[in-house]
Amino acid sequence: MTHPSTQPPTDAGGPRPVLEAHGISKRFPGVLALDAVALRLFPGEVHALMGENGAGKSTLIKVLTGVHPADGGTVLVDGSPHVFTDPLQAQRAGISTVYQEVNLCPNLSVAENILIGREPRRFGLVRWSEVRRRAAELLTGLELDLDVAGPLDAHSLAVRQLVAIVRAVDVSAKVLVLDEPTSSLDREEVAQLFGLVRRLRDRGVAILFVTHFLDQVFDLCDRVTVLRGGRLEGEYPIAELTPVTLVQRMIGGELATLDQLSGRTHRREAGRAADEPFLRARRLTRAGSIEPYDLDIHAGEVVGLAGLLGSGRTEAARLLFGADSADAGEVRIEGRRVLLRSPRHAIARGVAFCSENRKSEGLVGELTVRENIILALQAARGWTRPLTRAKQDELALHWIEALDIRPPDPEAQVRHLSGGNQQKVLLARWLLTEPRLLILDEPTRGIDIGAKAEIQKLVARLAGEGTAVLFVSAELEEVLRLSHRIAVLRDHRMVATLANDDSLTPERLLTTIATGTDS
Amino acid sequence: MTPQPATSGAAGGPWRRTARHRLLWPALVLFALLLGNLAFHPDFLSVRVRDGHLYGSPVDILRFGAPLVLVALGMTLVIATRGIDLSVGSTVAIAGALACGHLSTAARPGSVATTLTAVALALGVALVLGLANGLLVSGLRVQPIVATLILMVAGRGVAQLITDGQIITVTSAPYKMIGGGYWLLLPFAVLLAAALFALTAFVTRRSALGMLIESVGGNPTASRLVGIRAGGLLVLVYVFSALCAAVAGLMISSNVSSADGNNAGLWIELDAILAVVVGGTALTGGRFSLGGTVLGALIIQTLSTTVYTLGVPPETTLVFKAFVVVIVCLVQSPVFRARVMRRRAAAPRSPATAGTTPQEQEVRA
Amino acid sequence: ACSTQGPAAGPAPASGVKAGSGGRITMGFAQVGAESGWRTANTKSVQEAARKAGVELKFSDAQQKQENQIKAIRTFIQQKVDVIAFSPVVESGWDTVLKEAKDAGIPVILTDRAVDTKDTSLYKSFLGSDFVKEGKAAGEWLTGAYAGRPGPVDIVELQGTTGSAPANDRKAGFGEAIRGDGRFRIVASQSGEFTRAKGKEVMQAFLKSQKHIDVLYAHNDDMALGAIQAIEESGKKPGTDIKVISVDGIKDAFVAMTEGKINVVVECNPLLGDQLMDLAKKVVAGESVPARVETEEGVFPQDKAAAALPSRKY
Amino acid sequence: MSTGTVNAAARTARPLATVSPRARTRVPLVVTAVLLVVLFGAGSVRYEGFLSAQVVLNLLIDNGFLLVVAVGATFVILTGGIDLSIGSVAALSTITTAWLVESHGWPLAVVVPLVLLVGAGGGALMGWIIHTFEIQPFIVTLAGMFLARGLCYTISTESITIDDPVTAGVAQTRLYGPGGLFVSVPVLIALAVLVTAFVVLHHTRFGRNVYALGGSESSARLMGLPTGTTKIAVYGVSGLCSALGGVLLTFYTLSGYALHAMGMELDAIAAAVIGGALLTGGSGFVLGTALGVLVLGMIQTLVNFQGTLSSWWTRIVIGALLLVFIVLQRLVGGRRAAGR
Ligand SMILES: Nc1ncnc2c1ncn2[C@@H]1O[C@H](COP(=O)(O)OP(=O)(O)OP(=O)(O)O)[C@@H](O)[C@H]1O
Ligand SMILES: Nc1ncnc2c1ncn2[C@@H]1O[C@H](COP(=O)(O)OP(=O)(O)OP(=O)(O)O)[C@@H](O)[C@H]1O
Ligand SMILES: [Mg+2]
Ligand SMILES: [Mg+2]
């Protein structure tokens, strides 16, 4: 591949880049995360930053915006060199950023999270009514209607992601950086967001956009910078690429791998051995989060949960795991009535739950990859029956390889892993407990295309081997591809359960989601 | 198949490396303190055999440091769960008071059986106190600092109640052994502390206890969702902390053959927390280092001894300690070290860095 | 020296009848805390004397904090007690609250320590000991014991809690007594915080850092008793190789003295309950009382120890 | 890409009515206040002379300085930090004030601002060290505690009485209200501090940054908030409040003494925590802290009124009352919703 300095972009004679970086290097203990990477952003363009999990995308963004000091290289804003040592400085220089892990303050209200640092004031005092009004107004821009005075931590991850975006957009900067903003949004929100991004682009804002969804890149972006293993692979106008060539650039792989990717995983026939479902929920409910619902999940079956943002998928799933306790209703597992008062009870009955919010509900950042992987298994065994170190290493290495976790070092602290790799660690933790029912809430969030295909295959295989799976995802394609049946939620109510046979077209599913009735 | 970011997988594994690294700085600080003493008193480190046991300042540091090591050990586990135990000082006092109270009223205080009963009594009550703390924290979800504050206040009263506000003096050779006796040349207290340290390290690191505690302290929500029984662990660490404090209390009272309900263990919680923090365990919970804690406790004890041997006047003792503590934490701070290194590296090169931007120089300055 | 009997107070109970303008006297007593055995003995003596004298006692423990003591006195004023007595945590800073008491017409008696105020009308009487005098007595005994012997005499000092009144005064008094004589030098002086454990720890360090020690002067018996253990463990004989001077006069110290481990104890008498009740009654009855009543305190060298031991009450 | 079929209205109506989450955060505060009234009621029933407005005012008079330092501690606790130097800095202020006024004859009007400046500066310095070198606040402020207490001793180990008429005048002025009730000047200062702190925390950018910092420091930084300056300022505020608390203590006792305010940091922290602040940061109210101070003061008053407790029973009863209070607070206020 060619180095950017030797290959000027097509529009080199055009306007001056608003943000330019050369030779950016960043070394973490033991890892050279960025190796002389360059990037240029022009006003009025949407620029995609692509690469596999751990390629260095987030690190590049953090170095550019002063979160991490660079080990080498220069950053030019409007042609003049800048060294940021704090995100605040970057923001003041006109670079507004949404970082990958949603970074907001859960203890503050939604309105504050959007406007803190820029609150409208009078005589030095914050004008709260104005804060709430502005925040509500900004949210309506994304067609979101929330109680802006309520605390942020009452809201799901997707809502938080949108709040973070709204906050960044409101800074009205020259450069807007979005690191995987769409990872837990559904189509509707993505469309809203893209509308917003296009409007900003037309106003001359330069937008740097990180995603693992190829269609989104081709939909929205003008140019692409591809990173591979911490090095710059190249910078291309999107018109010169096809999805296949782009993937090729990202993974640098051969066509064989690509074939694998395009070969879609198809759900197998559910091997419904018995009529008795593995789990049967009846009139299960929790005040304030989900209305009574019925759900059966058979062994060997994948049940998808579909619905819009905030429709209550996560909340429905949490009840089945005892993460929240139900107010009423009953759950039977293999015909026996069970009280799921805490996750322990659920785990003891073979249920596993992989949370959508890996940062606050999933991983223990300080522990190593190995420890995070074996944590659930060890917890189930109790502290007096430790897994031997050899066994731990074996399990960790097995799953590191199976899910291609990078760096493949079981002793790395998990918080130092890239977002996608963290997600894989979380998955590995639950997969190795060999659960009877696996609840996956947004399991492919932030995972690159290659790994996503792997994970989908894995889910299909597990189901084939008799595991019951509850699959929650904002990506309808994924749900459609994997599920045998799809339960649709709307406004915290389960409105329909559809068999995923040939009669279920994406359009039909969408209509059900939107209207609540299966026409 | 794809180029990987270069990972330097050094032999011995990064685990080993970081462990070694984490203890390096506290160890260096301790070493420096000892060297400082040596400069003023050339025979500071000399250890002789006298009356069939070792005699010398290092032995004193270990012996007087032993109770602090114990209290800090328990505190380490509590802190690893994001907690804090302020009641250890009172537990120290109660344990000593109970044991001496029992011995002083017993018919044969010199007998081993009586001593063992006294010890058992103290440990038993400490167990109950630890349970109380643990239940308040895990059952009622009271914040640890208030939960243990209650016992800190009331516990000292209980100790005074037991001793009737007086100092109970006892004469019991077996009891004297715990904190003042010698075995195999070494102070028994040191051996006891070392044994308990080894046991704790063994249990936490060989079983899954250590990891689960770190998990609960590192991310309580996530820990709940993986099914860790946090409640039980919390009770366990508070009980352990109370037991450690009780043993320390026995040592302290045995060393002076008397129980002082009013003053025994006063402010020891502060020293213990300091030891834990100096040893590299964060008060925010998560990863803990028992070895670091031991080093931290020894640093604190060495500091006190240094004050006595250097003859720092009591009015300036605290100022002296403040400076040492500041230096200790600066030396331990990676950011500080990085800055010092960078400045040193940058200084000779400063003409060459003319190419860097003004902002960058500002940052370095 | 004086009588070996601690509370050599007058026949207190007899005067009980004429007290008060009718009925029982209520006394508010604000104690420093319970920081030492000495203090507990002090508290007990007051409580027992009150019972004997038929005085209703409101007792408050300030846990060594002046603020708490002031609060307690305010509460006493609120409760309209007949007389307030207290042992000040510290000499200074009582004017405001004592004025409030005076305005409310409640007489105040100080015990144990004096307060530092220009307006002596704020309290009726002071009953207690003089720490400076105790220090001086200790120093004088030392100069006496070394009379005619060649110097130098190397002294190590175990101070009380830094900044506390007894520590300040006992140090000052002792220093004053030995100042004139060039033979005496204090080679090391550290705080042992009035406790046995610290006393032992500090002495242990002294024994290693000081080449030669002739005398140990401890600001209280507990530190001295701790230090004695350290001296014994170092292979020396307390009382012989190193002379030990101590203040307070608790029973354990007398026991140690009979064993020859302490050379002299300067008494600081906590048993002033009877004297206090006596004064209180007089004050309430409106009789005139002396502005300063010093408790009887003695200096006990080794030879008097055995005789005095059986009568030690605390 | 866009489905077009989904109308936004489908997502807007929230069918599930719940208690306003904002109101939920206030519950502990209300519970604490109610319990405080119950405590006062119990005292009134039990002790003669307890049920009087002056008892309540005395609570303020006797705890004004604690209120001020606890307010400072609240700022620090809200950021998830801790300040152990509070008591020592207060002691340092008492002794410096007394020393300068008495031994050097400086006018009070000069000394007080100076003392406050030193307190704020010292606090800010600690904050700077904590922030710049990423050292745990516990150690840095512990060193601050040693240093301030040590400086006290180097100034004077003896206590210093203040006879200066101006100081005495301020200290002994009683502000009478209806019915012969009175408060002291320090009470007004303490209340002013409380109100100011409330306004600052809830209505200024700085105050909101404090909460943000406590909610998540890394997030606050990534959101482009001035975490460094906020942190430094918070410790500065704490230092300022400690110094001011020390000045009020000087008025209260009309003296300076190196051993004043021993362990006051613990009282201050306890007050904040009893008032509902989380030591992990991000949650709590200054008004809660004020309630916490009153709870501690009330317990002390109850014990004083009892008047028959021996020293050890005093401690045990204080502990027990605290226990009862905390347990009731937890049971009545309900457990914190299992965090999501
Ligand atoms: N603080 C850190 N300490 C050590 N290593 C780090 C740290 N942050 C990132 N890394 C490493 O740097 C590399 C690049 O990570 P980065 O987060 O930039 O990847 P990414 O391209 O954003 O991946 P993803 O798509 O999964 O988000 C990874 O190998 C990661 O482990
Ligand atoms: N449009 C909205 N208006 C108000 N609150 C919302 C809205 N969307 C989401 N929420 C909040 O977020 C929570 C979302 O619930 P839940 O996590 O179960 O949703 P979900 O279906 O998993 O959707 P997702 O995870 O995609 O957000 C709700 O309880 C609600 O408090
Ligand atoms: Mg990333
Ligand atoms: Mg969800």
PDB file of C-alpha atoms in Angstrom, chain C residues 33-34 40 43 47 57-61 63-68 70-72 74-76 78-79 90-96 99-100 103 116 118 161-165 168-169, chain D residues 49 52 54-55 58 61-63 65 153 157-161 163 171-172 174 249 251-255 257 259-262 267 300 304-307 309-312 314-315 318:
ATOM      1  CA  GLY C  33     -12.431  12.512  79.189  1.00  0.00           C
ATOM      2  CA  ALA C  34     -11.218   9.096  80.126  1.00  0.00           C
ATOM      3  CA  THR C  40     -10.641   7.592  85.758  1.00  0.00           C
ATOM      4  CA  THR C  43     -13.789  10.778  87.931  1.00  0.00           C
ATOM      5  CA  GLN C  47     -18.706  10.522  91.701  1.00  0.00           C
ATOM      6  CA  LEU C  57     -24.163  14.961  89.976  1.00  0.00           C
ATOM      7  CA  LYS C  58     -24.652  15.672  86.298  1.00  0.00           C
ATOM      8  CA  PHE C  59     -21.613  14.200  84.682  1.00  0.00           C
ATOM      9  CA  SER C  60     -20.373  14.847  81.205  1.00  0.00           C
ATOM     10  CA  ASP C  61     -17.385  13.389  79.416  1.00  0.00           C
ATOM     11  CA  GLN C  63     -13.630  13.115  75.145  1.00  0.00           C
ATOM     12  CA  GLN C  64     -10.655  15.459  75.346  1.00  0.00           C
ATOM     13  CA  LYS C  65     -12.333  18.159  73.307  1.00  0.00           C
ATOM     14  CA  GLN C  66     -12.728  21.662  74.578  1.00  0.00           C
ATOM     15  CA  GLU C  67     -15.708  22.230  72.314  1.00  0.00           C
ATOM     16  CA  ASN C  68     -17.523  19.357  73.959  1.00  0.00           C
ATOM     17  CA  ILE C  70     -18.090  24.084  76.471  1.00  0.00           C
ATOM     18  CA  LYS C  71     -21.210  22.437  75.078  1.00  0.00           C
ATOM     19  CA  ALA C  72     -21.595  20.492  78.302  1.00  0.00           C
ATOM     20  CA  ARG C  74     -23.957  25.281  78.191  1.00  0.00           C
ATOM     21  CA  THR C  75     -26.202  22.308  78.786  1.00  0.00           C
ATOM     22  CA  PHE C  76     -25.662  22.645  82.525  1.00  0.00           C
ATOM     23  CA  GLN C  78     -29.713  25.234  80.358  1.00  0.00           C
ATOM     24  CA  GLN C  79     -30.583  22.730  83.054  1.00  0.00           C
ATOM     25  CA  VAL C  90      -6.813  23.434  78.247  1.00  0.00           C
ATOM     26  CA  GLU C  91      -6.186  26.609  80.207  1.00  0.00           C
ATOM     27  CA  SER C  92      -7.367  29.110  77.651  1.00  0.00           C
ATOM     28  CA  GLY C  93     -10.622  30.013  76.040  1.00  0.00           C
ATOM     29  CA  TRP C  94     -13.224  29.846  78.769  1.00  0.00           C
ATOM     30  CA  ASP C  95     -14.248  33.449  79.098  1.00  0.00           C
ATOM     31  CA  THR C  96     -17.330  33.328  76.933  1.00  0.00           C
ATOM     32  CA  LYS C  99     -19.560  34.638  81.479  1.00  0.00           C
ATOM     33  CA  GLU C 100     -22.748  32.909  80.447  1.00  0.00           C
ATOM     34  CA  ASP C 103     -24.910  35.776  83.977  1.00  0.00           C
ATOM     35  CA  ASP C 116      -6.081  31.429  82.074  1.00  0.00           C
ATOM     36  CA  LYS C 118      -7.932  38.041  83.524  1.00  0.00           C
ATOM     37  CA  THR C 161       1.247  14.195  74.604  1.00  0.00           C
ATOM     38  CA  THR C 162       2.810  17.082  72.741  1.00  0.00           C
ATOM     39  CA  GLY C 163       1.102  20.330  73.588  1.00  0.00           C
ATOM     40  CA  SER C 164      -0.874  19.039  76.553  1.00  0.00           C
ATOM     41  CA  ALA C 165      -0.701  21.075  79.739  1.00  0.00           C
ATOM     42  CA  ASN C 168       4.358  21.396  78.911  1.00  0.00           C
ATOM     43  CA  ASP C 169       4.443  22.180  82.610  1.00  0.00           C
TER      44      ASP C 169
ATOM     45  CA  GLY D  49     -35.608  22.008  79.763  1.00  0.00           C
ATOM     46  CA  SER D  52     -36.841  25.099  74.121  1.00  0.00           C
ATOM     47  CA  GLN D  54     -32.640  28.055  72.785  1.00  0.00           C
ATOM     48  CA  VAL D  55     -31.583  24.401  72.780  1.00  0.00           C
ATOM     49  CA  ASN D  58     -27.359  26.386  71.011  1.00  0.00           C
ATOM     50  CA  ILE D  61     -23.909  28.118  68.350  1.00  0.00           C
ATOM     51  CA  ASP D  62     -22.001  25.051  69.456  1.00  0.00           C
ATOM     52  CA  ASN D  63     -21.656  23.537  66.015  1.00  0.00           C
ATOM     53  CA  PHE D  65     -17.551  25.811  63.131  1.00  0.00           C
ATOM     54  CA  TYR D 153       3.411  23.009  67.594  1.00  0.00           C
ATOM     55  CA  THR D 157       2.803  24.177  72.278  1.00  0.00           C
ATOM     56  CA  GLU D 158       1.038  26.257  74.891  1.00  0.00           C
ATOM     57  CA  SER D 159      -2.446  27.538  74.394  1.00  0.00           C
ATOM     58  CA  ILE D 160      -2.782  31.261  73.759  1.00  0.00           C
ATOM     59  CA  THR D 161      -5.621  33.214  75.306  1.00  0.00           C
ATOM     60  CA  ASP D 163      -7.690  39.256  75.342  1.00  0.00           C
ATOM     61  CA  ALA D 171     -17.018  36.474  70.023  1.00  0.00           C
ATOM     62  CA  GLN D 172     -19.225  37.552  72.862  1.00  0.00           C
ATOM     63  CA  ARG D 174     -25.156  38.049  71.298  1.00  0.00           C
ATOM     64  CA  LEU D 249     -13.474  28.092  66.706  1.00  0.00           C
ATOM     65  CA  PHE D 251     -14.150  33.033  68.480  1.00  0.00           C
ATOM     66  CA  TYR D 252     -15.878  30.169  70.210  1.00  0.00           C
ATOM     67  CA  THR D 253     -13.023  29.511  72.603  1.00  0.00           C
ATOM     68  CA  LEU D 254     -11.256  32.881  72.420  1.00  0.00           C
ATOM     69  CA  SER D 255      -7.993  31.068  72.288  1.00  0.00           C
ATOM     70  CA  TYR D 257      -4.271  25.886  70.798  1.00  0.00           C
ATOM     71  CA  LEU D 259      -4.534  20.473  70.124  1.00  0.00           C
ATOM     72  CA  HIS D 260      -7.815  22.074  69.114  1.00  0.00           C
ATOM     73  CA  ALA D 261     -10.027  20.326  66.585  1.00  0.00           C
ATOM     74  CA  MET D 262      -8.435  16.910  67.048  1.00  0.00           C
ATOM     75  CA  ASP D 267     -16.769  14.565  62.403  1.00  0.00           C
ATOM     76  CA  GLN D 300     -24.166  15.136  71.929  1.00  0.00           C
ATOM     77  CA  ASN D 304     -25.223  15.889  77.995  1.00  0.00           C
ATOM     78  CA  PHE D 305     -28.794  16.213  79.157  1.00  0.00           C
ATOM     79  CA  GLN D 306     -28.798  12.641  80.370  1.00  0.00           C
ATOM     80  CA  GLY D 307     -25.932  13.586  82.655  1.00  0.00           C
ATOM     81  CA  LEU D 309     -23.481   8.437  81.968  1.00  0.00           C
ATOM     82  CA  SER D 310     -19.958   7.475  82.834  1.00  0.00           C
ATOM     83  CA  SER D 311     -17.249   8.209  80.332  1.00  0.00           C
ATOM     84  CA  TRP D 312     -17.510   4.851  78.656  1.00  0.00           C
ATOM     85  CA  THR D 314     -21.126   8.149  76.976  1.00  0.00           C
ATOM     86  CA  ARG D 315     -19.245   6.658  74.071  1.00  0.00           C
ATOM     87  CA  ILE D 318     -23.281   7.948  71.256  1.00  0.00           C
TER      88      ILE D 318
END
